[in-house]
Short mmCIF file of C-alpha atoms in Angstrom, two decimals:
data_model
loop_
_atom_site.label_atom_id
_atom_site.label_comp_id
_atom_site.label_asym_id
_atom_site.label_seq_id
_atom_site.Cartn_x
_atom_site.Cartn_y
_atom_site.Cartn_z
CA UNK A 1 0.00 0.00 0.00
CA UNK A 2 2.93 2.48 0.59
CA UNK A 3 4.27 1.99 -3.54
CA UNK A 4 3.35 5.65 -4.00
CA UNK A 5 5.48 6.42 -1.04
CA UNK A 6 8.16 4.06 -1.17
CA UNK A 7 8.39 2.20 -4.67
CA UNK A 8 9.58 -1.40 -4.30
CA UNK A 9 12.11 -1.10 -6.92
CA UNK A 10 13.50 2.05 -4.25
CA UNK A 11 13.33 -0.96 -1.23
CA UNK A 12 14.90 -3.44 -2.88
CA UNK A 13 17.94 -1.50 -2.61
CA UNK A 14 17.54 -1.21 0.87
CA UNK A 15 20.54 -3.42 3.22
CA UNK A 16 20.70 -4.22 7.09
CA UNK A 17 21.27 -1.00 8.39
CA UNK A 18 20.43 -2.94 11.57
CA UNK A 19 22.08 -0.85 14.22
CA UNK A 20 19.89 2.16 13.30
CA UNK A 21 17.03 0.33 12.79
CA UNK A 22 17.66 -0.96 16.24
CA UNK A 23 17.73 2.26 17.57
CA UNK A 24 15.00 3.38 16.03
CA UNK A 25 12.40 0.32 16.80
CA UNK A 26 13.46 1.16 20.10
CA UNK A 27 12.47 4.74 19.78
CA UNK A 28 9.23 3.18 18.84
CA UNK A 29 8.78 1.14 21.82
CA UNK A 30 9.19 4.46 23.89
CA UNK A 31 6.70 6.30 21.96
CA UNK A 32 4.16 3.56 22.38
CA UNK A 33 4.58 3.93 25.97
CA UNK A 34 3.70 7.66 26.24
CA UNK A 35 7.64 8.78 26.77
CA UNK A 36 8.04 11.27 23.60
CA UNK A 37 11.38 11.41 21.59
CA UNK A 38 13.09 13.90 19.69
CA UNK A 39 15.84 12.55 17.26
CA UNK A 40 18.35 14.31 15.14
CA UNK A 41 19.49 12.17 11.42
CA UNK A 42 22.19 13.62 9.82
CA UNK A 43 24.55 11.92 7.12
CA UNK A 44 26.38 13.52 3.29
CA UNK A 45 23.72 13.35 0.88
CA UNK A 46 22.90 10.50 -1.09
CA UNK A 47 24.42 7.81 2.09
CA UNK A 48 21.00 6.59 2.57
CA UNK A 49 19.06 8.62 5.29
CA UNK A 50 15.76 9.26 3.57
CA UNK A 51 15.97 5.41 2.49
CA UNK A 52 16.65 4.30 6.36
CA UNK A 53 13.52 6.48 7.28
CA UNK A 54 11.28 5.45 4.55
CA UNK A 55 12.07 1.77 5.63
CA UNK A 56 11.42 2.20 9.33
CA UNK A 57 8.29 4.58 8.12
CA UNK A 58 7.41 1.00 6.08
CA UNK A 59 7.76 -1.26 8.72
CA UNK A 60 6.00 0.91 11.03
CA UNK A 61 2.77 0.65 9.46
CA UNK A 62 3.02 -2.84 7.93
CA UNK A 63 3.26 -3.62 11.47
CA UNK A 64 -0.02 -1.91 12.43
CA UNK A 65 0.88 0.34 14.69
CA UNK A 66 -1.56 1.72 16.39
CA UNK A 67 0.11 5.80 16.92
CA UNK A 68 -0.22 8.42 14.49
CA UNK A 69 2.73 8.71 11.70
CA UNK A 70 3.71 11.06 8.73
CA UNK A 71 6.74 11.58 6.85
CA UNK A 72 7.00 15.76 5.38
CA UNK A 73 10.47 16.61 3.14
CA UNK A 74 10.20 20.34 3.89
CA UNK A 75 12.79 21.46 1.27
CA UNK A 76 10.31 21.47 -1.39
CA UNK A 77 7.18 22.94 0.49
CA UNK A 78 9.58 26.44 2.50
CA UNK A 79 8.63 28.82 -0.14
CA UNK A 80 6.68 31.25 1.96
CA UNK A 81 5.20 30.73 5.80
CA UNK A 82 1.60 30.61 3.36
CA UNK A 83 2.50 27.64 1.96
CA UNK A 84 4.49 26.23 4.52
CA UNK A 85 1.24 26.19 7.04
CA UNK A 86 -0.99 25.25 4.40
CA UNK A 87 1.26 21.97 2.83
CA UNK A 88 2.34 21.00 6.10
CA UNK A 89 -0.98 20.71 7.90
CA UNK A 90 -2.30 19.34 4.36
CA UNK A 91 0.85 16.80 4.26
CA UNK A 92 -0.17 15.33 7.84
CA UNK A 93 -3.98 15.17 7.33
CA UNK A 94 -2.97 12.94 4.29
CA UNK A 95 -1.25 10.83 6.00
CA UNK A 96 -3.63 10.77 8.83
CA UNK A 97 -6.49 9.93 6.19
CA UNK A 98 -4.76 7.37 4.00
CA UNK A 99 -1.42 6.22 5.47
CA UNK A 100 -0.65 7.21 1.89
CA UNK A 101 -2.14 4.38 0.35
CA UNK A 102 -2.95 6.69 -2.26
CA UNK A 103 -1.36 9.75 -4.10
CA UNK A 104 -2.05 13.07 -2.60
CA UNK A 105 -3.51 15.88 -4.77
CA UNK A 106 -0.68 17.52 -6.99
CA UNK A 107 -0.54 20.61 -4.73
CA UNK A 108 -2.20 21.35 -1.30
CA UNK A 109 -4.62 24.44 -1.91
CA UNK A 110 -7.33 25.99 0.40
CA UNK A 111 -9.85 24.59 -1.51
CA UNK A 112 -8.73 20.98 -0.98
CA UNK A 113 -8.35 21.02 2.81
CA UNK A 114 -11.83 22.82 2.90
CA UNK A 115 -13.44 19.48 1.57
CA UNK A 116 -11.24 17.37 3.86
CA UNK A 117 -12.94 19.36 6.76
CA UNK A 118 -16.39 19.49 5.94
CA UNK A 119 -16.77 15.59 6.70
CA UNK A 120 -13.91 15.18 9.09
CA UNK A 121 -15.78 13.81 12.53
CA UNK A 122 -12.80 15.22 14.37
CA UNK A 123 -13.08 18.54 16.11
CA UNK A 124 -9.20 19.61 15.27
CA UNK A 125 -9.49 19.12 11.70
CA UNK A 126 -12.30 21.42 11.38
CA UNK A 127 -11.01 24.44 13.73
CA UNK A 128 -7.62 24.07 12.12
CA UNK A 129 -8.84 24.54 8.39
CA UNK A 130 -11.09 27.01 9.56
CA UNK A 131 -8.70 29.26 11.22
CA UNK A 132 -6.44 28.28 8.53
CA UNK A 133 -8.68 30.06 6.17
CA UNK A 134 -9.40 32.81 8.49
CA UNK A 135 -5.14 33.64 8.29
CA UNK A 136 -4.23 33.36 4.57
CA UNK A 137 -7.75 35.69 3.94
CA UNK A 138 -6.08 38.71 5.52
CA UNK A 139 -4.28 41.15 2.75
CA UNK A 140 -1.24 40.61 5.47
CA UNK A 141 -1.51 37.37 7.05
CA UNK A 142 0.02 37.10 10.80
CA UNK A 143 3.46 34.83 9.45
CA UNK A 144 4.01 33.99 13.10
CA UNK A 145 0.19 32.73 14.21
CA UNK A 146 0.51 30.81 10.75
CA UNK A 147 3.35 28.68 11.74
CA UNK A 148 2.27 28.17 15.30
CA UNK A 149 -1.14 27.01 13.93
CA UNK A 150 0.50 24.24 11.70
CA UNK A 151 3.06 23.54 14.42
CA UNK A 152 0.21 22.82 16.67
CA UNK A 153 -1.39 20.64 14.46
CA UNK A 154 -0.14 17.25 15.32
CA UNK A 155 0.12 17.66 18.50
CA UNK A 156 -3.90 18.66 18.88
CA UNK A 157 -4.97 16.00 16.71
CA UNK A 158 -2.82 13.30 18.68
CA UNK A 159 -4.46 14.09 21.87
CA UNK A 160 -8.06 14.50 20.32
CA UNK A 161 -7.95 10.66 18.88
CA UNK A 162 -5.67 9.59 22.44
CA UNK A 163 -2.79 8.17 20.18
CA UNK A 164 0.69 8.91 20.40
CA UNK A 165 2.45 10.44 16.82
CA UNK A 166 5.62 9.94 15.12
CA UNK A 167 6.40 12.90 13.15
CA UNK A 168 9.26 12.97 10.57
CA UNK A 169 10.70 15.93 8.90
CA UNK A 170 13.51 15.22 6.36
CA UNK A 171 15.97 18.25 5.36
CA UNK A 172 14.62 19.90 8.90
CA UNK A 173 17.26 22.87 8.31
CA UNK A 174 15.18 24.21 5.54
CA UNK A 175 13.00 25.99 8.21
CA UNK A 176 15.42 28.32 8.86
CA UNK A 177 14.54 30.17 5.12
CA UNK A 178 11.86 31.43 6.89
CA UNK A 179 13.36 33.43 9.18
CA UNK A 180 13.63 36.19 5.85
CA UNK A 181 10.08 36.81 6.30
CA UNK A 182 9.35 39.84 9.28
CA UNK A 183 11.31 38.73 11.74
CA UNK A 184 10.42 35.31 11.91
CA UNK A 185 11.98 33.23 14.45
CA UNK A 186 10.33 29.44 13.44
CA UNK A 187 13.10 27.36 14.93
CA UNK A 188 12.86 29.31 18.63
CA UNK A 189 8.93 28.86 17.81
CA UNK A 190 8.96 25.16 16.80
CA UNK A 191 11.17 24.46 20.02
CA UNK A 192 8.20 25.63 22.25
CA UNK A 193 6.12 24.05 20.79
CA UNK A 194 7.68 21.28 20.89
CA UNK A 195 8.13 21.26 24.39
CA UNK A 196 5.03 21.79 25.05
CA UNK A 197 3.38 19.00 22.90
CA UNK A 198 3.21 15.26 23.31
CA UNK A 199 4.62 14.68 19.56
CA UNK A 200 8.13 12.80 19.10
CA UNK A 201 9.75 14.21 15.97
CA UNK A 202 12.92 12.66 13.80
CA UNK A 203 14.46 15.58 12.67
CA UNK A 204 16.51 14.59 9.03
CA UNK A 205 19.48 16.50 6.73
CA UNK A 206 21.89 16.40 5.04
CA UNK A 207 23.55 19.41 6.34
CA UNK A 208 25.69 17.95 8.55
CA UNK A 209 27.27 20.68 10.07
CA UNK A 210 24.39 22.93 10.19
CA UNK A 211 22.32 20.05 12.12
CA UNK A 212 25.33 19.51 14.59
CA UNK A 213 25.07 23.17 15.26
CA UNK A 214 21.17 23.17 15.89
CA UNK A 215 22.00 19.72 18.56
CA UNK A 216 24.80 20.78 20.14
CA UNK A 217 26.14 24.69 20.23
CA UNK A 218 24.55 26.45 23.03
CA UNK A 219 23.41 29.33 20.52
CA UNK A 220 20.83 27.16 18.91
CA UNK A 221 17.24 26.81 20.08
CA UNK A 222 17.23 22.88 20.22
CA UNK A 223 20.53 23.05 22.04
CA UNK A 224 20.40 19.59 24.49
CA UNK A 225 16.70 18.96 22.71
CA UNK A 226 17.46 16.04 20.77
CA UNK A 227 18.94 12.74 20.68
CA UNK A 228 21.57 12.01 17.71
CA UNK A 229 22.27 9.47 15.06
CA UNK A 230 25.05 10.19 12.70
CA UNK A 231 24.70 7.99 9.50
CA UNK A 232 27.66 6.63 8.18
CA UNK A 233 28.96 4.79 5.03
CA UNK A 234 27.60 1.00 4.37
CA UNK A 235 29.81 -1.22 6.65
CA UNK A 236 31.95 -3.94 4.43
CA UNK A 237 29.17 -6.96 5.26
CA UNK A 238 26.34 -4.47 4.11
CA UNK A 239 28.05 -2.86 1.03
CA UNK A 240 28.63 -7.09 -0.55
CA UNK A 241 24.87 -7.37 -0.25
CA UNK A 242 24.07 -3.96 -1.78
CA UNK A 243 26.30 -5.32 -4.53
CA UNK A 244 24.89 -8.73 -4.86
CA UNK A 245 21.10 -6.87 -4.69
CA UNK A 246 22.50 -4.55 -7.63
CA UNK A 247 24.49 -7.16 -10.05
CA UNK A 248 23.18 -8.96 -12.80
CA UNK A 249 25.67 -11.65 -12.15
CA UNK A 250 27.94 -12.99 -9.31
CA UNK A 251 31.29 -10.91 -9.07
CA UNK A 252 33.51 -12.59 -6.93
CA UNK A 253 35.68 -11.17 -3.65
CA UNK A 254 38.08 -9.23 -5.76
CA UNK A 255 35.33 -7.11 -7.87
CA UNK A 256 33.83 -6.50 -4.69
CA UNK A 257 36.72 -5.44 -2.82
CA UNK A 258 37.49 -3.21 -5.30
CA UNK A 259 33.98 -1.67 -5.43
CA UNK A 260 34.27 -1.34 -1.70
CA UNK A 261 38.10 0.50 -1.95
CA UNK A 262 36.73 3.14 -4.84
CA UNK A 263 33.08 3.70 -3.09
CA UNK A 264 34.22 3.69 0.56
CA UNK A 265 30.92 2.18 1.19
CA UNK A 266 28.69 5.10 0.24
CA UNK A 267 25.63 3.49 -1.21
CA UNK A 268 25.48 5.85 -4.25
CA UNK A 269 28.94 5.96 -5.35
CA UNK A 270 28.27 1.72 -4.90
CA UNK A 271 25.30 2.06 -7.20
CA UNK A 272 26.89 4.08 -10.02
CA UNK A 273 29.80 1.94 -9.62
CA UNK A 274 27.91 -1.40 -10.23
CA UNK A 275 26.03 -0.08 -13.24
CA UNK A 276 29.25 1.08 -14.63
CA UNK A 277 30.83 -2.45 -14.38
CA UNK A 278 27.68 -3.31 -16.18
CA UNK A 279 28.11 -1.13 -18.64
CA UNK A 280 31.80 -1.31 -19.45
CA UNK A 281 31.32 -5.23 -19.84
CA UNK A 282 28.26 -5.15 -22.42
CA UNK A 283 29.95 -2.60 -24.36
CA UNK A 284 33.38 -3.64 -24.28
CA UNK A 285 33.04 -7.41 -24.22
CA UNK A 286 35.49 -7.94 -21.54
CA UNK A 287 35.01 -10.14 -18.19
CA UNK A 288 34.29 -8.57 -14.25
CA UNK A 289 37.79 -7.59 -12.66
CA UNK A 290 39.70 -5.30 -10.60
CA UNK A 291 40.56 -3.15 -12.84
CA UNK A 292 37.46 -3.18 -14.78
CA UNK A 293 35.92 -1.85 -11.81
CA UNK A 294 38.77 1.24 -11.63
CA UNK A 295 37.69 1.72 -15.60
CA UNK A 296 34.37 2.19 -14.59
CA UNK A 297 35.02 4.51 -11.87
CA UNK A 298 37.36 7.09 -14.08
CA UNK A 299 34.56 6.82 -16.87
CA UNK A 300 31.80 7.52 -14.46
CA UNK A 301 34.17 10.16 -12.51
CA UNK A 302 36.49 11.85 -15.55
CA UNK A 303 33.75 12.10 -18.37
CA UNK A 304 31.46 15.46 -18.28
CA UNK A 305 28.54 12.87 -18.71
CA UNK A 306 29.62 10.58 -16.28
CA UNK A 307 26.99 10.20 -12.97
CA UNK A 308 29.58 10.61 -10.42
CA UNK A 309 30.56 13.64 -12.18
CA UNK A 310 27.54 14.91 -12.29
CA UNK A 311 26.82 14.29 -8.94
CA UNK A 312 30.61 15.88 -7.92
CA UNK A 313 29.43 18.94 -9.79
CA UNK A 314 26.11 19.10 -8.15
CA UNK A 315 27.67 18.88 -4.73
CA UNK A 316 30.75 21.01 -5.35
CA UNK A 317 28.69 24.03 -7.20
CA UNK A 318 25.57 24.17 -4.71
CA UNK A 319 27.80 24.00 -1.73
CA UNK A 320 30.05 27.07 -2.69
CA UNK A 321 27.19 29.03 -3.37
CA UNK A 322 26.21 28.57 0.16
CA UNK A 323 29.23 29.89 1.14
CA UNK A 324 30.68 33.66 0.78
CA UNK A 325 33.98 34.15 -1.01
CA UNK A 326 33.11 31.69 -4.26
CA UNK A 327 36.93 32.10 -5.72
CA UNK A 328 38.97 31.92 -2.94
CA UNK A 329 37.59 29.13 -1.41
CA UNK A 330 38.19 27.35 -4.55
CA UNK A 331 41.78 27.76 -4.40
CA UNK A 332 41.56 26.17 -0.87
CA UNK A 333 39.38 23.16 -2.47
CA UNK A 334 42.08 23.15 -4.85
CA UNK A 335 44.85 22.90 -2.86
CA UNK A 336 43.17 20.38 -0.58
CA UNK A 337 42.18 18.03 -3.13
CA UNK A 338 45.92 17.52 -3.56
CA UNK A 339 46.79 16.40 -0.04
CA UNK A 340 45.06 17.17 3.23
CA UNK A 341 47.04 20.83 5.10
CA UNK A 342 47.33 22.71 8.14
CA UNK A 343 46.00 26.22 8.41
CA UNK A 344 49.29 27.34 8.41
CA UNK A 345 50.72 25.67 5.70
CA UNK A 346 48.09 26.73 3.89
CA UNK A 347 48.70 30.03 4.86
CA UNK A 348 51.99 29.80 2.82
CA UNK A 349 50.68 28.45 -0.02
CA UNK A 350 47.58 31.01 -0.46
CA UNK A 351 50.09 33.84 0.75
CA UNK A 352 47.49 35.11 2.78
CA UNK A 353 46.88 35.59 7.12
CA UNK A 354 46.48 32.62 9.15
CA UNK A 355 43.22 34.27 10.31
CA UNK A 356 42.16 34.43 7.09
CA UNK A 357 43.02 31.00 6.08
CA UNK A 358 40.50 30.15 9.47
CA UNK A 359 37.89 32.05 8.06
CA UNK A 360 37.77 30.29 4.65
CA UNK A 361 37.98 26.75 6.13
CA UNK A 362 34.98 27.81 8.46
CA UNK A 363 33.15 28.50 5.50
CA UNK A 364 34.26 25.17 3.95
CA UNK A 365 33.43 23.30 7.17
CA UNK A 366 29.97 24.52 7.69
CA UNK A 367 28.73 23.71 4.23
CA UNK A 368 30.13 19.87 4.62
CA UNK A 369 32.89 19.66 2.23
CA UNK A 370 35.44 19.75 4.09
CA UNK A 371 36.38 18.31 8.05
CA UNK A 372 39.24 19.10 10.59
CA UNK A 373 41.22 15.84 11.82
CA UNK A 374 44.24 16.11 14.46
CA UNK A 375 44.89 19.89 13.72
CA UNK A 376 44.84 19.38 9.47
CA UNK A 377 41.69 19.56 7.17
CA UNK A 378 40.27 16.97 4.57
CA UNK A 379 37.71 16.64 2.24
CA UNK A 380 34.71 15.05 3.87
CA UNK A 381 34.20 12.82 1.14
CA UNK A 382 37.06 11.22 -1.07
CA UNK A 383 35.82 11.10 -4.25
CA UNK A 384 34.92 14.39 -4.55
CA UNK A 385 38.10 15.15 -3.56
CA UNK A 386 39.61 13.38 -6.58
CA UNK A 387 37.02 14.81 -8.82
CA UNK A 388 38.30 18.43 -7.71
CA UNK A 389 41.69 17.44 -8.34
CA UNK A 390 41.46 15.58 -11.99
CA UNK A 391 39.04 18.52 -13.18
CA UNK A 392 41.29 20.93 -11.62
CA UNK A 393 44.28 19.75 -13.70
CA UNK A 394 41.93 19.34 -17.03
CA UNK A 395 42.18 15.51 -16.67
CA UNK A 396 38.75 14.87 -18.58
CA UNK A 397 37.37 11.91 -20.79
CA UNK A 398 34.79 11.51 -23.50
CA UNK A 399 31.36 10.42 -22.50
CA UNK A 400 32.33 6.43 -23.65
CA UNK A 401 35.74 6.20 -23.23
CA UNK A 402 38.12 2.69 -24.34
CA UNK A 403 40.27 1.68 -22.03
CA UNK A 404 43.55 2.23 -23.76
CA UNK A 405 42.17 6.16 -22.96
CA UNK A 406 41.97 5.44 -19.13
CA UNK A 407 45.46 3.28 -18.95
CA UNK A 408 47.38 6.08 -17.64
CA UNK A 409 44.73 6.93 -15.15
CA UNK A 410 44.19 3.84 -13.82
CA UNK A 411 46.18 4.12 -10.92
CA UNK A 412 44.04 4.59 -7.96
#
């Protein structure tokens, strides 16, 4: 019943993850018994965390349970605090109504949640499309009462129907957009509320940094609020079964040690990897092996049309325009990607301040592409760190390269 929500194609690439399902079954338990959680996800984007929480949101309700759940991505739905209150109140009364056992309309309007209330038997429902109504009437509609009124939501409805509620909110950071909009405080708001409610809330992103921030620095509102799960790369066990779930045919120990070496376990770089393989053997005619699987990986990572590439790009372009200073943080990217450095040494090489060489790894830091280790900084992930450095000395290949192209490359 959940295919519109979770395709089975999507969970069949789902592995173990048992740990942090572990954790989070036991979050479960706890809910059931009237103790309310708050839970903080964070892990680099594509490593699996909307896939772990659409496979515990799965299991939850195969299993029948008997609380309230929804699952809201906010990223797409913070475009104004209009159509944040609206989608998000319209989001949960879905999910209330159908478990999503069916699509929902193809955009939450007044209109919509109007008809939802007229026949709703519950009392919330009713006064919180009203009222909703009421707010986005006015020529200037109060942003603040807005965003309490869908904040409230859940937690209203769960104590009208006497069940407990599981609420998840994947890319959670995205609330802080609103804050552009008169003054707008919504993560101090949404931390009162919280509080004050009964509802336990898993709180996603892939912002690592900025989620750290919100959990643990004493300037953020949810400072010692929530509970933390870092998600990490596919352990070695996991990452062969992702494989095995992904090939066509049986690769053998060396194949898949040297998928595991080149992906470091991340399941997308595992994914793109596999089909690669797949690809370089149909094409080329030649038979699974080590250093097929590096051929793969510099087509897939060298070529402009390559999907690691793309994804490199994606990562490496959005993430700098998060941060200030666009060219000279490149040159720090740059000279990273060729070795991990000190602040000082870096210093040198920039001929700059050491102050100023702080400043621009800050900036690097809290947009996740780069991490301090032992008093020197690293990329965060490795393969975008030798996608920085190939493009960055023009190293680039042709969208279907032969191998006699990649020979020289080849050693990873």
């Amino acid at each position: 019943m959940l295919e519109f929500f979770y395709h089975p194609n999507e969970r069949a690439t789902f592995v173990n993850r048992r740990r942090e399902l572990a954790l989070l079954d036991q979050l479960r338990e706890r809910v059931g018994r009237g103790e309310p959680q708050r839970l903080a996800i964070w892990g680099q984007r594509r490593i699996g965390k909307t896939l772990l929480l659409k496979e515990f949101s799965a299991r939850l309700l195969e299993a029948h349970w008997p609380g309230l759940f929804a699952y809201l991505d906010l990223e797409p739905i913070i475009s104004s605090p209009e159509n944040f209150a609206l989608t998000y109140i319209g989001h949960i009364l879905h999910w209330y109504r159908t478990g999503w056992s069916e699509l929902p309309p193809p955009l939450f309007d007044l209109n919509v949640l109007q008809q939802i209330a007229v026949d709703a038997p519950e009392r919330t429902i009713r006064e919180a499309v009203a009222t909703l109504a009421s707010h986005l009437s006015q020529e200037k509609p109060q942003y603040h009462a807005l965003l309490t009124l869908a904040f409230e939501f859940p937690n209203r409805l769960s104590l009208e129907t006497n069940r407990p509620m599981i609420l998840i909110l994947d890319e959670f950071p995205e609330l802080l957009a609103l804050e552009r909009y008169q003054g707008l405080r919504p993560l101090s708001l949404f931390r009162g509320l919280m509080q004050q409610g009964r509802i336990s809330y898993l709180l996603a992103s892939s912002a690592i940094s900025l989620m750290t921030w919100m959990v643990d620095s004493a300037d953020s509102p949810l400072f010692a609020q929530l509970e933390r799960l870092a998600l990490a790369a596919l352990p070695e066990e996991d990452t062969r079964q992702l494989i095995a779930r992904l090939a066509v045919e049986e690769y053998g120990a060396e194949v898949e040690d040297e998928i595991i070496r080149l992906s470091g376990g991340h399941p997308y770089y595992v994914r793109i990897l596999v089909r690669g393989l797949e690809d370089m053997i149909h094409l080329q005619q030649i038979a699974p092996s080590r250093e097929a699987v590096r051929y793969a990986f510099l087509a897939e990572t060298l070529a402009p049309e390559g999907r690691i590439a793309s994804f490199c790009r994606y990562v490496y372009e959005v993430s700098l325009r998060k941060a200030t200073g666009y060219s000279t943080l490149k040159a720090v990217l740059q000279l990273l990607a060729e070795e991990e450095d000190t602040p000082a040494h870096l210093a040198r090489r920039l001929k700059v301040s050491q102050p100023a060489v702080w400043s621009y790894l800050r900036r690097l830091e809290e947009v996740d592409l780069v991490v301090k280790e032992e008093g020197t900084f690293r990329y965060r992930d490795p393969v975008l760190q030798f996608w920085v450095a190939a493009t960055t000395r023009g190293i680039q290949v042709g969208p279907f390269p032969r191998r006699e192209a990649l020979s020289g490359l080849v050693d990873l």
